[in-house]
mmCIF file of C-alpha atoms and ligand atoms in Angstrom:
data_model
loop_
_atom_site.group_PDB
_atom_site.id
_atom_site.type_symbol
_atom_site.label_atom_id
_atom_site.label_comp_id
_atom_site.label_asym_id
_atom_site.label_seq_id
_atom_site.Cartn_x
_atom_site.Cartn_y
_atom_site.Cartn_z
ATOM 1 C CA MET A 848 76.584 91.658 101.197
ATOM 2 C CA GLY A 849 78.261 89.295 103.482
ATOM 3 C CA ILE A 850 81.570 90.704 104.258
ATOM 4 C CA SER A 851 82.154 93.377 107.024
ATOM 5 C CA THR A 852 85.467 95.244 106.767
ATOM 6 C CA VAL A 853 87.743 95.392 109.508
ATOM 7 C CA ASP A 854 87.786 98.610 111.401
ATOM 8 C CA PRO A 855 91.338 100.028 110.753
ATOM 9 C CA SER A 856 91.111 102.016 114.016
ATOM 10 C CA HIS A 857 94.168 102.183 116.091
ATOM 11 C CA HIS A 858 92.278 100.619 119.161
ATOM 12 C CA LEU A 859 93.448 97.338 117.965
ATOM 13 C CA ASN A 860 97.010 95.917 117.885
ATOM 14 C CA LEU A 861 98.538 94.095 114.943
ATOM 15 C CA GLU A 862 97.438 90.583 116.367
ATOM 16 C CA ASP A 863 93.875 91.739 116.914
ATOM 17 C CA ARG A 864 93.770 93.285 113.583
ATOM 18 C CA ILE A 865 94.864 90.079 111.933
ATOM 19 C CA GLN A 866 92.433 88.001 113.897
ATOM 20 C CA ALA A 867 89.581 90.401 112.952
ATOM 21 C CA LEU A 868 90.564 90.130 109.343
ATOM 22 C CA ARG A 869 90.780 86.434 109.398
ATOM 23 C CA GLN A 870 87.380 86.273 110.916
ATOM 24 C CA SER A 871 85.834 88.449 108.286
ATOM 25 C CA LEU A 872 87.018 86.162 105.488
ATOM 26 C CA PRO A 873 85.959 82.862 104.137
ATOM 27 C CA PRO A 874 88.558 80.397 105.353
ATOM 28 C CA SER A 875 89.633 79.496 101.806
ATOM 29 C CA VAL A 876 90.866 82.987 101.089
ATOM 30 C CA ARG A 877 94.678 83.401 101.494
ATOM 31 C CA ILE A 878 95.967 86.521 103.208
ATOM 32 C CA ILE A 879 99.088 87.918 101.795
ATOM 33 C CA ALA A 880 100.429 90.254 104.389
ATOM 34 C CA VAL A 881 102.224 93.076 102.381
ATOM 35 C CA SER A 882 105.171 93.828 104.405
ATOM 36 C CA LYS A 883 107.032 96.206 102.024
ATOM 37 C CA PHE A 884 108.742 98.771 104.005
ATOM 38 C CA MET A 885 107.935 97.283 107.168
ATOM 39 C CA PRO A 886 110.687 96.101 109.604
ATOM 40 C CA PRO A 887 111.204 92.296 110.232
ATOM 41 C CA GLU A 888 110.243 92.747 113.898
ATOM 42 C CA ALA A 889 106.647 93.653 112.799
ATOM 43 C CA MET A 890 106.673 90.491 110.354
ATOM 44 C CA ARG A 891 107.608 88.321 113.357
ATOM 45 C CA ARG A 892 104.566 89.772 115.148
ATOM 46 C CA ALA A 893 102.523 88.909 112.228
ATOM 47 C CA TYR A 894 104.076 85.487 111.978
ATOM 48 C CA GLY A 895 103.233 85.054 115.695
ATOM 49 C CA ALA A 896 99.505 85.868 114.873
ATOM 50 C CA GLY A 897 99.422 83.125 112.349
ATOM 51 C CA ILE A 898 100.444 84.857 109.161
ATOM 52 C CA ARG A 899 102.409 82.703 106.785
ATOM 53 C CA ASP A 900 102.155 84.468 103.464
ATOM 54 C CA PHE A 901 104.156 87.722 103.009
ATOM 55 C CA GLY A 902 104.155 90.047 99.993
ATOM 56 C CA GLU A 903 107.060 92.311 99.215
ATOM 57 C CA SER A 904 107.224 94.616 96.208
ATOM 58 C CA ARG A 905 111.086 94.938 95.817
ATOM 59 C CA VAL A 906 113.527 92.063 95.402
ATOM 60 C CA GLN A 907 116.377 93.303 97.423
ATOM 61 C CA GLU A 908 114.337 94.474 100.408
ATOM 62 C CA ALA A 909 112.770 90.951 100.496
ATOM 63 C CA ALA A 910 116.172 89.258 100.204
ATOM 64 C CA HIS A 911 117.350 91.181 103.207
ATOM 65 C CA LYS A 912 114.397 90.368 105.341
ATOM 66 C CA GLN A 913 114.572 86.764 104.335
ATOM 67 C CA SER A 914 117.970 86.411 105.938
ATOM 68 C CA GLN A 915 116.874 88.189 109.084
ATOM 69 C CA LEU A 916 113.828 85.772 109.356
ATOM 70 C CA ALA A 917 115.675 82.758 108.350
ATOM 71 C CA ASP A 918 114.759 80.975 111.620
ATOM 72 C CA LEU A 919 111.012 81.113 110.473
ATOM 73 C CA PRO A 920 111.128 78.414 107.854
ATOM 74 C CA ASP A 921 107.590 77.994 106.677
ATOM 75 C CA ILE A 922 106.927 81.572 105.394
ATOM 76 C CA THR A 923 105.543 81.635 101.648
ATOM 77 C CA TRP A 924 107.219 84.601 100.018
ATOM 78 C CA HIS A 925 105.014 86.495 97.258
ATOM 79 C CA LEU A 926 106.496 89.003 94.907
ATOM 80 C CA ILE A 927 103.869 91.693 94.174
ATOM 81 C CA GLY A 928 105.808 94.399 92.550
ATOM 82 C CA HIS A 929 107.164 94.898 89.028
ATOM 83 C CA LEU A 930 110.287 92.729 88.353
ATOM 84 C CA GLN A 931 113.090 93.986 86.298
ATOM 85 C CA THR A 932 114.769 91.444 84.117
ATOM 86 C CA ASN A 933 118.317 91.939 85.932
ATOM 87 C CA LYS A 934 116.724 90.821 89.231
ATOM 88 C CA ALA A 935 115.015 87.931 87.796
ATOM 89 C CA ARG A 936 117.505 85.218 88.983
ATOM 90 C CA LEU A 937 117.495 86.680 92.674
ATOM 91 C CA ALA A 938 113.700 86.761 92.563
ATOM 92 C CA LEU A 939 113.506 83.007 91.565
ATOM 93 C CA GLU A 940 115.722 82.126 94.427
ATOM 94 C CA ILE A 941 113.734 83.920 97.056
ATOM 95 C CA PHE A 942 110.125 83.978 95.983
ATOM 96 C CA ASP A 943 107.625 81.167 95.953
ATOM 97 C CA TRP A 944 105.028 83.044 93.997
ATOM 98 C CA ILE A 945 105.332 85.892 91.526
ATOM 99 C CA HIS A 946 101.944 87.843 91.370
ATOM 100 C CA SER A 947 103.374 90.490 88.905
ATOM 101 C CA LEU A 948 104.429 88.780 85.954
ATOM 102 C CA ASP A 949 103.462 91.382 83.327
ATOM 103 C CA SER A 950 105.018 90.522 80.002
ATOM 104 C CA LEU A 951 105.883 87.436 77.587
ATOM 105 C CA LYS A 952 109.547 88.618 77.608
ATOM 106 C CA LEU A 953 109.900 88.209 81.400
ATOM 107 C CA ALA A 954 108.096 85.210 81.432
ATOM 108 C CA GLN A 955 110.478 83.699 78.776
ATOM 109 C CA ARG A 956 113.407 84.863 80.696
ATOM 110 C CA LEU A 957 112.063 83.232 83.908
ATOM 111 C CA ASN A 958 111.237 80.056 82.143
ATOM 112 C CA GLY A 959 114.828 80.077 80.673
ATOM 113 C CA LEU A 960 116.591 80.664 84.138
ATOM 114 C CA VAL A 961 114.523 77.698 85.694
ATOM 115 C CA GLY A 962 115.435 75.763 82.843
ATOM 116 C CA ASP A 963 119.025 76.372 83.186
ATOM 117 C CA ARG A 964 119.344 75.463 86.633
ATOM 118 C CA SER A 965 121.815 72.954 87.634
ATOM 119 C CA PRO A 966 120.611 69.899 89.468
ATOM 120 C CA SER A 967 122.220 71.163 92.428
ATOM 121 C CA SER A 968 120.857 74.603 92.635
ATOM 122 C CA ASP A 969 117.279 74.718 93.800
ATOM 123 C CA PHE A 970 115.107 77.245 91.804
ATOM 124 C CA PRO A 971 111.879 75.645 92.547
ATOM 125 C CA ARG A 972 109.338 75.995 89.852
ATOM 126 C CA PRO A 973 107.825 79.385 90.568
ATOM 127 C CA GLN A 974 103.988 79.689 90.989
ATOM 128 C CA VAL A 975 103.051 82.642 88.832
ATOM 129 C CA LEU A 976 99.986 85.003 88.360
ATOM 130 C CA LEU A 977 99.532 87.226 85.234
ATOM 131 C CA GLN A 978 99.035 90.915 86.058
ATOM 132 C CA VAL A 979 96.249 92.185 84.104
ATOM 133 C CA LYS A 980 94.956 95.798 83.856
ATOM 134 C CA LEU A 981 91.358 95.908 82.755
ATOM 135 C CA ARG A 982 91.324 99.701 82.902
ATOM 136 C CA PRO A 983 93.688 102.153 81.420
ATOM 137 C CA ASP A 984 96.196 103.116 84.244
ATOM 138 C CA GLY A 985 99.404 104.788 83.008
ATOM 139 C CA ASN A 986 101.053 104.174 86.336
ATOM 140 C CA LYS A 987 100.853 100.384 86.355
ATOM 141 C CA PHE A 988 102.413 97.497 84.646
ATOM 142 C CA GLY A 989 100.480 94.696 83.305
ATOM 143 C CA TRP A 990 98.742 93.154 80.282
ATOM 144 C CA GLN A 991 95.927 94.802 78.728
ATOM 145 C CA TRP A 992 93.288 92.365 77.809
ATOM 146 C CA PRO A 993 93.659 91.970 74.021
ATOM 147 C CA ASP A 994 97.451 91.809 74.331
ATOM 148 C CA LEU A 995 97.246 88.994 77.020
ATOM 149 C CA GLU A 996 94.886 86.968 74.882
ATOM 150 C CA ALA A 997 97.562 87.158 72.032
ATOM 151 C CA ASP A 998 100.261 86.104 74.492
ATOM 152 C CA LEU A 999 98.488 83.099 76.191
ATOM 153 C CA PRO A 1000 99.358 80.615 73.713
ATOM 154 C CA HIS A 1001 102.959 81.391 73.904
ATOM 155 C CA LEU A 1002 102.697 81.569 77.751
ATOM 156 C CA ASP A 1003 101.125 78.008 77.562
ATOM 157 C CA GLN A 1004 104.492 76.693 76.181
ATOM 158 C CA LEU A 1005 106.553 77.703 79.034
ATOM 159 C CA GLY A 1006 107.049 74.367 80.801
ATOM 160 C CA ASN A 1007 109.167 75.522 83.702
ATOM 161 C CA LEU A 1008 106.663 78.086 85.009
ATOM 162 C CA SER A 1009 103.416 77.128 87.011
ATOM 163 C CA ILE A 1010 100.981 79.824 85.797
ATOM 164 C CA ARG A 1011 97.962 79.595 88.110
ATOM 165 C CA GLY A 1012 95.708 82.554 87.528
ATOM 166 C CA LEU A 1013 95.490 86.387 87.317
ATOM 167 C CA MET A 1014 96.391 89.323 89.586
ATOM 168 C CA THR A 1015 95.104 92.944 89.227
ATOM 169 C CA ILE A 1016 95.673 96.324 90.918
ATOM 170 C CA LEU A 1017 92.766 98.709 90.599
ATOM 171 C CA PRO A 1018 93.587 102.226 89.455
ATOM 172 C CA GLN A 1019 93.159 104.971 91.941
ATOM 173 C CA GLY A 1020 89.829 106.999 92.114
ATOM 174 C CA LEU A 1021 87.244 104.469 90.886
ATOM 175 C CA THR A 1022 83.777 104.541 92.263
ATOM 176 C CA VAL A 1023 82.751 101.650 94.468
ATOM 177 C CA GLN A 1024 80.523 100.664 91.620
ATOM 178 C CA ASP A 1025 83.487 100.561 89.161
ATOM 179 C CA GLN A 1026 85.846 98.814 91.640
ATOM 180 C CA GLN A 1027 83.130 96.050 91.935
ATOM 181 C CA THR A 1028 82.461 95.831 88.134
ATOM 182 C CA THR A 1029 86.133 95.478 87.371
ATOM 183 C CA PHE A 1030 86.731 92.690 89.954
ATOM 184 C CA THR A 1031 83.736 90.968 88.613
ATOM 185 C CA ASN A 1032 85.034 91.226 85.065
ATOM 186 C CA LEU A 1033 88.313 89.763 85.957
ATOM 187 C CA HIS A 1034 86.547 86.951 87.681
ATOM 188 C CA ASP A 1035 84.474 86.318 84.566
ATOM 189 C CA LEU A 1036 87.451 86.368 82.322
ATOM 190 C CA ALA A 1037 89.344 83.881 84.431
ATOM 191 C CA LEU A 1038 86.362 81.629 84.458
ATOM 192 C CA GLY A 1039 86.427 81.776 80.651
ATOM 193 C CA LEU A 1040 90.022 81.146 80.278
ATOM 194 C CA GLU A 1041 89.766 78.076 82.817
ATOM 195 C CA LYS A 1042 87.367 76.411 80.315
ATOM 196 C CA GLN A 1043 89.741 76.621 77.404
ATOM 197 C CA PRO A 1044 91.886 73.531 76.790
ATOM 198 C CA TRP A 1045 95.364 74.738 77.615
ATOM 199 C CA GLN A 1046 98.296 72.475 78.166
ATOM 200 C CA ARG A 1047 99.680 74.056 81.326
ATOM 201 C CA LEU A 1048 97.765 77.168 82.057
ATOM 202 C CA SER A 1049 95.426 77.346 85.037
ATOM 203 C CA PHE A 1050 93.350 80.334 86.122
ATOM 204 C CA ARG A 1051 91.954 79.214 89.424
ATOM 205 C CA GLU A 1052 93.764 81.670 91.553
ATOM 206 C CA LEU A 1053 92.794 85.531 91.562
ATOM 207 C CA SER A 1054 94.889 87.868 93.409
ATOM 208 C CA MET A 1055 92.819 90.974 93.982
ATOM 209 C CA GLY A 1056 91.804 93.401 96.692
ATOM 210 C CA MET A 1057 93.963 95.620 98.937
ATOM 211 C CA SER A 1058 93.128 97.033 102.464
ATOM 212 C CA GLY A 1059 90.601 99.539 100.928
ATOM 213 C CA ASP A 1060 88.922 97.174 98.554
ATOM 214 C CA TYR A 1061 89.398 93.673 99.691
ATOM 215 C CA SER A 1062 85.707 92.988 100.730
ATOM 216 C CA LEU A 1063 84.621 93.835 97.287
ATOM 217 C CA ALA A 1064 87.283 91.635 95.823
ATOM 218 C CA ILE A 1065 86.272 88.780 97.869
ATOM 219 C CA GLU A 1066 82.435 89.169 96.750
ATOM 220 C CA ALA A 1067 83.900 89.070 93.332
ATOM 221 C CA GLY A 1068 85.686 85.735 93.873
ATOM 222 C CA ALA A 1069 89.327 86.755 94.892
ATOM 223 C CA THR A 1070 91.390 83.628 96.238
ATOM 224 C CA MET A 1071 94.091 85.830 97.681
ATOM 225 C CA ILE A 1072 94.090 89.349 98.942
ATOM 226 C CA ARG A 1073 97.070 91.598 99.573
ATOM 227 C CA VAL A 1074 96.745 93.605 102.572
ATOM 228 C CA GLY A 1075 99.447 95.824 104.005
ATOM 229 C CA THR A 1076 97.889 98.958 105.784
ATOM 230 C CA LEU A 1077 95.313 97.094 107.493
ATOM 231 C CA ILE A 1078 97.715 94.798 109.146
ATOM 232 C CA PHE A 1079 100.683 96.825 109.624
ATOM 233 C CA GLY A 1080 99.531 100.293 109.763
ATOM 234 C CA SER A 1081 100.492 103.083 107.429
ATOM 235 C CA ARG A 1082 103.761 103.126 105.377
ATOM 236 C CA PRO A 1083 106.284 105.981 105.623
ATOM 237 C CA LEU A 1084 104.806 108.963 103.645
ATOM 238 C CA GLY A 1085 105.748 108.813 99.978
ATOM 239 C CA VAL A 1086 107.117 105.247 99.632
ATOM 240 C CA ASP A 1087 104.138 104.113 97.554
ATOM 241 C CA SER A 1088 105.293 106.263 94.647
ATOM 242 C CA LEU A 1089 108.920 104.793 94.648
HETATM 243 C C1 PLP B 409 101.291 97.970 98.544
HETATM 244 C C2 PLP B 409 100.525 96.803 97.872
HETATM 245 C C3 PLP B 409 99.492 96.331 98.312
HETATM 246 C C4 PLP B 409 99.047 96.577 99.796
HETATM 247 O O1 PLP B 409 98.361 97.844 99.751
HETATM 248 P P1 PLP B 409 97.546 98.228 101.165
HETATM 249 O O2 PLP B 409 96.723 99.259 100.615
HETATM 250 O O3 PLP B 409 98.577 98.798 102.061
HETATM 251 O O4 PLP B 409 96.828 97.173 101.689
HETATM 252 C C5 PLP B 409 98.951 95.447 97.556
HETATM 253 N N1 PLP B 409 99.316 95.227 96.451
HETATM 254 C C6 PLP B 409 100.244 95.723 95.619
HETATM 255 C C7 PLP B 409 100.652 95.339 94.331
HETATM 256 C C8 PLP B 409 100.903 96.555 96.409
HETATM 257 O O5 PLP B 409 101.996 97.353 95.909
#
């Protein structure tokens, strides 16, 4: 299997880890550097090492960092965490991509907000991925497959969103075999959906794979990986359950 994983050892500094990661990937794969809970200085270093895509899980934190990094104009901001309806407007202002669209209701809300914008405001049309959970995972948001199938015709009507593909987060504790199967299943579902005659929906983008499982995700066809720890080191203890 072609992809070697980056040794997360602490011998390498952040710049070297990014370079090693980049070199281990096909050039077409987009690295989303997941910078949640990491300070803006670390993001500057990652930027200096060539990273232009940053992933944040909380809207407020991202807004704060965006103002601190305002001198870096060509960052693409990705929302990867659950979006509450009351933050939808702010999310549209600051994120270019929303990986974590997880309900028809939220989709309709975003679509309405983009549609309401005054000509002077600049909500660009957000690039959106649909979060799917192919395996039961009580802790995670996302559509289960049959529910998504039922909602797709409605999602296809939302002219102000640019829906580009699927995203998934694996539940904890799967065997490597099950991780691989799940990623492959998602890829197959996306291929099947891409063949259907939608008005607007596209399924070419697949956001899957994190520090621990990105090489499997890439073998299964990921176009974007969301990598935090491997680039920035460990997050403060406990924050992942917030
Ligand atoms: C935190 C997070 C990641 C990054 O996880 P690492 O294991 O640190 O690479 C990726 N995706 C989502 C949705 C996350 O919340």
